[in-house]
Coordinates of C-alpha atoms and ligand atoms in Angstrom, one line a residue:
M1370 CA 173.6 53.5 139.3
D1371 CA 171.1 52.9 142.1
I1372 CA 171.3 55.3 145.1
L1373 CA 169.7 54.6 148.4
A1374 CA 168.6 58.0 149.8
I1375 CA 167.7 59.1 153.3
E1376 CA 165.8 62.3 154.4
S1377 CA 165.2 63.3 158.1
S1378 CA 165.6 67.1 158.2
C1379 CA 162.3 67.9 159.7
D1380 CA 159.1 65.9 160.4
E1381 CA 159.3 63.3 157.7
T1382 CA 161.4 60.1 157.9
A1383 CA 162.0 59.1 154.2
A1384 CA 164.0 56.7 152.2
A1385 CA 164.1 56.0 148.4
V1386 CA 165.9 54.1 145.7
I1387 CA 166.7 56.2 142.7
R1388 CA 168.2 54.9 139.4
D1389 CA 170.6 57.1 137.5
G1390 CA 169.3 60.3 139.2
R1391 CA 166.0 60.3 137.2
E1392 CA 163.9 57.2 138.0
I1393 CA 162.1 56.4 141.2
I1394 CA 162.4 52.7 142.0
S1395 CA 160.9 53.1 145.4
S1396 CA 160.0 56.0 147.8
V1397 CA 158.7 55.7 151.3
V1398 CA 157.7 58.7 153.5
A1399 CA 156.7 58.3 157.2
T1400 CA 155.2 61.6 158.4
Q1401 CA 155.0 62.7 162.0
I1402 CA 152.6 65.6 161.3
E1403 CA 149.7 64.3 163.4
E1404 CA 151.8 64.3 166.6
H1405 CA 153.4 67.8 166.0
R1406 CA 149.9 69.2 165.1
L1407 CA 149.0 68.9 168.8
Y1408 CA 151.7 71.6 169.5
G1409 CA 150.9 73.8 166.5
G1410 CA 154.4 73.2 165.0
V1411 CA 157.3 70.9 164.8
V1412 CA 158.8 70.0 168.2
P1413 CA 162.5 69.2 167.5
E1414 CA 163.0 66.7 170.4
I1415 CA 159.9 64.7 169.3
A1416 CA 161.0 64.8 165.7
S1417 CA 164.4 63.3 166.5
R1418 CA 162.9 60.6 168.6
R1419 CA 160.4 59.6 165.9
H1420 CA 163.2 59.5 163.3
C1421 CA 165.1 57.1 165.5
E1422 CA 162.1 54.9 165.8
S1423 CA 161.2 54.9 162.2
I1424 CA 164.4 55.0 160.2
C1425 CA 165.2 51.2 160.2
G1426 CA 161.7 50.3 159.1
V1427 CA 161.5 53.1 156.4
V1428 CA 164.8 52.2 154.9
S1429 CA 163.9 48.4 154.9
E1430 CA 160.6 49.2 153.3
A1431 CA 162.2 51.3 150.5
L1432 CA 164.6 48.4 149.8
E1433 CA 161.9 45.8 149.9
K1434 CA 159.7 47.8 147.5
A1435 CA 162.7 48.2 145.1
K1436 CA 163.2 44.4 145.5
M1437 CA 166.8 45.0 146.6
T1438 CA 169.1 44.5 149.5
V1439 CA 171.6 47.2 150.7
K1440 CA 174.3 45.3 148.9
D1441 CA 172.7 46.1 145.5
V1442 CA 172.9 49.9 145.9
G1443 CA 175.9 51.8 144.5
A1444 CA 175.9 54.7 147.1
V1445 CA 174.1 56.1 150.1
A1446 CA 172.9 59.7 149.8
V1447 CA 171.7 61.7 152.9
S1448 CA 170.2 65.1 153.6
F1449 CA 172.8 66.7 155.9
A1450 CA 171.9 70.4 155.9
P1451 CA 169.9 72.7 156.5
G1452 CA 167.3 71.5 159.0
L1453 CA 166.7 70.6 162.6
V1454 CA 170.2 69.4 163.6
G1455 CA 169.0 66.6 165.9
A1456 CA 166.7 65.3 163.2
L1457 CA 169.3 65.5 160.5
L1458 CA 171.8 63.6 162.7
V1459 CA 169.6 60.6 162.8
G1460 CA 169.7 60.3 159.0
V1461 CA 173.3 61.2 158.8
N1462 CA 174.5 58.7 161.4
F1463 CA 172.3 56.0 159.9
A1464 CA 173.6 56.6 156.4
K1465 CA 177.2 56.8 157.6
G1466 CA 177.0 53.5 159.4
L1467 CA 175.4 51.9 156.4
A1468 CA 177.8 53.3 153.8
F1469 CA 180.9 52.4 155.7
S1470 CA 179.8 49.0 156.8
L1471 CA 179.1 48.2 153.1
G1472 CA 182.1 50.0 151.7
K1473 CA 179.9 52.2 149.5
P1474 CA 180.3 56.0 148.9
L1475 CA 178.5 58.4 151.2
V1476 CA 177.0 61.4 149.4
P1477 CA 175.9 64.4 151.5
V1478 CA 173.0 66.3 149.9
H1479 CA 171.9 69.9 150.7
H1480 CA 168.1 69.7 151.4
I1481 CA 167.2 72.7 149.3
R1482 CA 169.3 71.4 146.3
G1483 CA 167.1 68.2 146.8
H1484 CA 163.9 70.2 146.5
I1485 CA 165.1 71.7 143.3
A1486 CA 166.1 68.3 142.0
A1487 CA 162.5 67.0 142.5
N1488 CA 161.9 68.6 139.1
Y1489 CA 164.3 66.2 137.4
L1490 CA 162.2 63.3 138.6
T1491 CA 159.0 64.8 137.2
H1492 CA 160.5 66.2 134.0
R1493 CA 163.1 63.8 132.5
G1494 CA 164.0 66.4 129.8
L1495 CA 164.8 69.3 132.2
E1496 CA 168.4 70.3 132.4
P1497 CA 170.3 73.3 133.8
P1498 CA 170.6 76.2 133.3
Y1499 CA 167.3 77.6 134.6
M1500 CA 165.9 79.9 137.3
C1501 CA 164.2 78.3 140.3
L1502 CA 161.8 79.6 142.9
V1503 CA 162.3 77.5 146.1
V1504 CA 159.4 78.0 148.5
S1505 CA 159.2 75.7 151.5
G1506 CA 158.3 75.8 155.2
S1507 CA 161.7 77.3 156.1
H1508 CA 163.1 78.8 152.8
S1509 CA 162.1 81.2 150.1
H1510 CA 164.8 81.6 147.5
I1511 CA 165.2 82.8 143.9
V1512 CA 168.1 80.6 142.6
K1513 CA 170.0 80.6 139.4
V1514 CA 170.6 76.9 138.7
K1515 CA 173.8 77.1 136.6
S1516 CA 174.5 73.3 136.6
Y1517 CA 173.4 70.3 138.6
T1518 CA 175.8 71.3 141.4
E1519 CA 176.4 75.1 140.9
F1520 CA 173.8 77.5 142.3
E1521 CA 173.6 81.3 142.7
T1522 CA 171.0 82.7 145.1
L1523 CA 169.8 86.0 143.8
G1524 CA 167.3 86.7 146.6
K1525 CA 165.7 85.2 149.7
T1526 CA 163.4 86.0 152.5
I1527 CA 164.6 88.5 155.1
D1528 CA 162.2 87.2 157.7
D1529 CA 159.6 84.4 157.5
A1530 CA 159.6 81.8 154.7
A1531 CA 156.6 81.6 152.4
G1532 CA 155.4 78.3 154.0
E1533 CA 156.0 79.7 157.5
A1534 CA 153.8 82.7 156.6
F1535 CA 151.1 80.4 155.3
D1536 CA 151.3 78.3 158.5
K1537 CA 151.2 81.4 160.8
A1538 CA 148.4 83.1 158.9
A1539 CA 146.5 79.7 158.9
R1540 CA 146.9 79.3 162.6
A1541 CA 145.4 82.8 163.2
M1542 CA 142.5 81.8 161.0
G1543 CA 141.9 78.7 163.1
F1544 CA 143.4 76.0 160.8
H1545 CA 145.5 73.1 161.9
Y1546 CA 149.2 72.9 161.4
P1547 CA 150.6 72.9 158.8
G1548 CA 147.9 75.2 157.4
G1549 CA 149.2 76.1 153.9
V1550 CA 147.0 73.4 152.3
F1551 CA 143.9 74.6 154.3
I1552 CA 144.4 78.2 153.1
D1553 CA 144.7 76.8 149.6
R1554 CA 141.4 74.9 149.9
A1555 CA 139.5 77.8 151.6
S1556 CA 140.7 80.3 149.1
K1557 CA 138.8 78.6 146.4
L1558 CA 135.5 79.5 148.2
G1559 CA 136.4 83.1 149.0
D1560 CA 136.5 86.6 147.4
S1561 CA 140.1 87.6 146.8
A1562 CA 139.2 91.3 146.6
L1563 CA 137.3 91.5 150.0
Y1564 CA 140.3 92.5 152.2
K1565 CA 143.2 94.7 151.4
L1566 CA 146.5 93.3 152.5
P1567 CA 150.0 95.0 152.3
K1568 CA 152.9 93.9 150.1
P1569 CA 156.0 94.6 152.1
H1570 CA 159.0 96.0 150.2
T1571 CA 162.6 94.9 150.4
K1572 CA 165.9 96.7 149.6
N1573 CA 167.1 94.0 147.2
P1574 CA 164.3 93.6 144.7
Y1575 CA 164.6 89.8 144.7
D1576 CA 164.4 89.4 148.5
F1577 CA 161.1 88.6 150.1
S1578 CA 159.5 89.8 153.3
F1579 CA 156.3 88.1 154.7
S1580 CA 156.2 89.0 158.4
G1581 CA 154.3 92.3 157.7
L1582 CA 151.7 90.5 155.8
K1583 CA 151.3 87.9 158.5
T1584 CA 150.9 90.7 161.1
A1585 CA 148.3 92.4 158.9
V1586 CA 146.3 89.2 158.9
L1587 CA 146.5 88.9 162.7
N1588 CA 145.5 92.6 163.1
L1589 CA 142.6 92.2 160.6
I1590 CA 141.2 89.2 162.6
H1591 CA 141.7 91.0 165.9
N1592 CA 140.1 94.3 164.8
T1593 CA 137.1 92.5 163.2
E1594 CA 136.5 90.6 166.4
Q1595 CA 136.8 93.8 168.5
R1596 CA 134.0 95.2 166.4
G1597 CA 131.9 92.2 167.2
E1598 CA 131.9 91.1 163.5
K1599 CA 132.9 87.8 162.0
T1600 CA 135.9 87.4 159.7
D1601 CA 135.2 85.8 156.3
I1602 CA 137.9 83.2 156.6
N1603 CA 137.5 81.9 153.0
S1604 CA 137.9 85.4 151.7
L1605 CA 140.8 86.2 154.0
S1606 CA 142.5 83.0 152.8
A1607 CA 141.9 84.0 149.2
C1608 CA 143.3 87.5 149.8
F1609 CA 146.3 86.2 151.7
Q1610 CA 147.1 83.6 149.1
K1611 CA 146.7 86.0 146.2
T1612 CA 149.0 88.5 147.9
V1613 CA 151.7 85.9 148.6
C1614 CA 151.5 84.5 145.1
E1615 CA 151.7 87.9 143.5
M1616 CA 154.8 88.8 145.6
L1617 CA 156.5 85.5 144.7
T1618 CA 155.6 85.6 141.1
E1619 CA 156.4 89.3 140.4
K1620 CA 159.9 89.1 141.9
F1621 CA 160.7 85.7 140.5
I1622 CA 159.7 86.6 136.9
A1623 CA 161.5 89.9 137.1
A1624 CA 164.7 88.0 138.1
A1625 CA 164.2 85.6 135.2
V1626 CA 163.6 88.4 132.7
E1627 CA 166.7 90.3 133.9
N1628 CA 168.8 87.2 133.6
N1629 CA 167.4 86.3 130.1
C1630 CA 166.1 83.0 131.5
K1631 CA 163.5 81.3 129.4
T1632 CA 163.3 78.1 131.5
I1633 CA 161.9 78.5 135.0
A1634 CA 161.0 76.0 137.8
V1635 CA 159.4 76.0 141.2
A1636 CA 160.1 73.7 144.1
G1637 CA 159.4 73.1 147.8
G1638 CA 156.3 72.4 149.8
V1639 CA 154.6 75.7 148.8
A1640 CA 155.0 74.7 145.1
A1641 CA 151.9 72.5 145.7
N1642 CA 149.9 75.7 146.1
S1643 CA 147.2 75.9 143.3
G1644 CA 147.3 79.7 143.3
L1645 CA 151.0 79.9 142.9
R1646 CA 151.1 77.3 140.1
A1647 CA 148.3 79.2 138.3
A1648 CA 150.1 82.6 138.8
L1649 CA 153.4 81.2 137.5
E1650 CA 151.8 79.5 134.5
T1651 CA 150.1 82.8 133.5
A1652 CA 153.3 84.8 133.9
A1653 CA 155.4 82.2 132.1
K1654 CA 153.0 82.3 129.1
M1655 CA 153.0 86.1 129.1
H1656 CA 156.8 86.1 129.0
N1657 CA 157.2 83.2 126.6
M1658 CA 158.9 81.1 129.3
E1659 CA 158.7 77.3 129.9
L1660 CA 157.6 76.5 133.5
F1661 CA 158.5 73.2 135.3
A1662 CA 156.9 72.1 138.6
P1663 CA 157.3 68.9 140.5
S1664 CA 154.4 66.5 140.8
L1665 CA 152.4 67.2 144.0
S1666 CA 153.8 64.2 145.8
L1667 CA 157.4 65.4 145.3
C1668 CA 156.8 69.0 146.5
G1669 CA 157.0 68.3 150.2
D1670 CA 159.9 66.5 151.9
N1671 CA 160.8 63.1 150.5
A1672 CA 164.0 61.1 149.9
A1673 CA 163.5 60.6 146.1
M1674 CA 164.6 64.2 145.6
I1675 CA 167.7 63.6 147.8
G1676 CA 168.6 60.5 145.7
C1677 CA 168.2 62.5 142.5
Q1678 CA 170.5 65.3 143.7
G1679 CA 172.8 62.7 145.3
Y1680 CA 173.4 61.2 141.9
Y1681 CA 174.6 64.5 140.5
E1682 CA 176.7 65.3 143.6
Y1683 CA 178.3 61.9 143.3
L1684 CA 179.1 62.5 139.6
A1685 CA 180.7 65.8 140.7
G1686 CA 182.9 63.9 143.2
N1687 CA 181.1 65.3 146.3
V1688 CA 181.6 62.3 148.5
A1689 CA 182.1 62.4 152.3
D1690 CA 184.0 60.4 154.9
T1691 CA 183.2 59.3 158.4
N1692 CA 183.7 62.9 159.6
L1693 CA 180.4 64.0 158.0
N1694 CA 178.3 66.1 160.4
A1695 CA 174.8 67.7 160.2
Y1696 CA 174.3 71.5 160.0
A1697 CA 171.2 73.5 160.9
T1698 CA 172.1 76.2 158.4
M1699 CA 174.1 76.2 155.2
S1700 CA 174.2 78.3 152.1
L1701 CA 172.8 76.6 149.0
D1702 CA 175.6 78.1 146.9
E1703 CA 178.6 76.9 148.9
V1704 CA 178.1 73.5 150.3
K1705 CA 180.8 72.4 152.8
F1706 CA 181.2 69.1 154.6
Ligands
KG4_165 O1 159.2 71.6 151.7 P1 158.4 71.3 152.9 O2 157.7 70.0 152.9 O3 159.2 71.4 154.2 C1 160.3 72.2 154.4 O4 161.4 71.9 153.9 O5 160.1 73.3 155.0 O6 157.3 72.5 153.0 C2 156.3 72.5 154.0 C3 155.6 73.8 153.8 C4 154.6 74.1 155.0 O7 154.8 75.4 155.4 C5 153.2 73.9 154.3 O8 152.2 74.6 154.9 C6 153.5 74.3 152.9 O9 154.8 73.8 152.6 N1 152.5 73.8 152.0 C7 151.6 74.6 151.3 C8 150.8 73.8 150.5 N2 151.1 72.5 150.8 C9 152.2 72.5 151.6 N3 151.5 76.0 151.3 C10 150.6 76.5 150.6 N4 149.7 75.8 149.8 C11 149.8 74.4 149.8 N5 148.9 73.7 149.0
ZN166 ZN1 161.9 70.6 152.7

């Protein structure tokens, strides 16, 4: 079955055609990052406007690349939660109109479930159950993936998401938004032992907290400037990245060990981080676990992952009617529409 998928939860307008949940026939991503960069973060109103302008062209391009027309697709899947509600509504209303005018099923997809599913596109042999670390610009979750459509969140961030912490620390270091990738690059040139940064504790051992670490970076830069000295940005990047990656890896691996999980995966924008991939690989080897990670192009927001998860949601009977709405927040474990 070929699914046309649409993603518009944040600052990427994306469409894809996915065959039987596992094969990318086409995938188009139109990013708005350059425009939001001027403001140091995503401006919701601008994001919605750009989605409105781009969505027809992006969907047409995905169909053209797949050498198909809308009539050839079996269903329309769309990211409907969580995200910027005005941005999500553009994709949801477009998908709704398309699905009902064609008489095709409309499949709502939870955006984070989509990030997890990106692994199925990269690794055809991967099947649940496994443990997944989801780290994006707005989420940091340790998730037990029980089946394609059953999830149990064991822990999550109690303040900033991992990607948000990267972006805020990067901003303080003078990098453009979104700064995660710049910290990743700079850290390769720095000394990861030069600065001592704290690892905030949480009550639930599988929850994360990054805001104290971000504040420590801001204070370190401020205090160094006050002394009339220069911060070694490459080394601060290396120290920050090492601390975040250690926090993520230690908690995630502990959760996998406690749950007797030998198959683990990582997903989301921060899954592109070279330090995190290396730390997870080392830990996986040490504990005799098999690690799966999406290809770099599937870590950030895209519609291919939505089409993949959409296929499994469709098989599970999770199909919506014209009442489908968009939601800014929604638990990964209990999807409602
Ligand atoms: O999954 P994503 O594209 O969007 C959300 O759903 O939030 O994640 C975007 C986040 C941003 O915070 C960005 O800085 C971060 O992923 N990111 C990285 C890297 N590439 C993207 N963070 C650290 N290292 C990277 N290489
Ligand atoms: Zn995302």
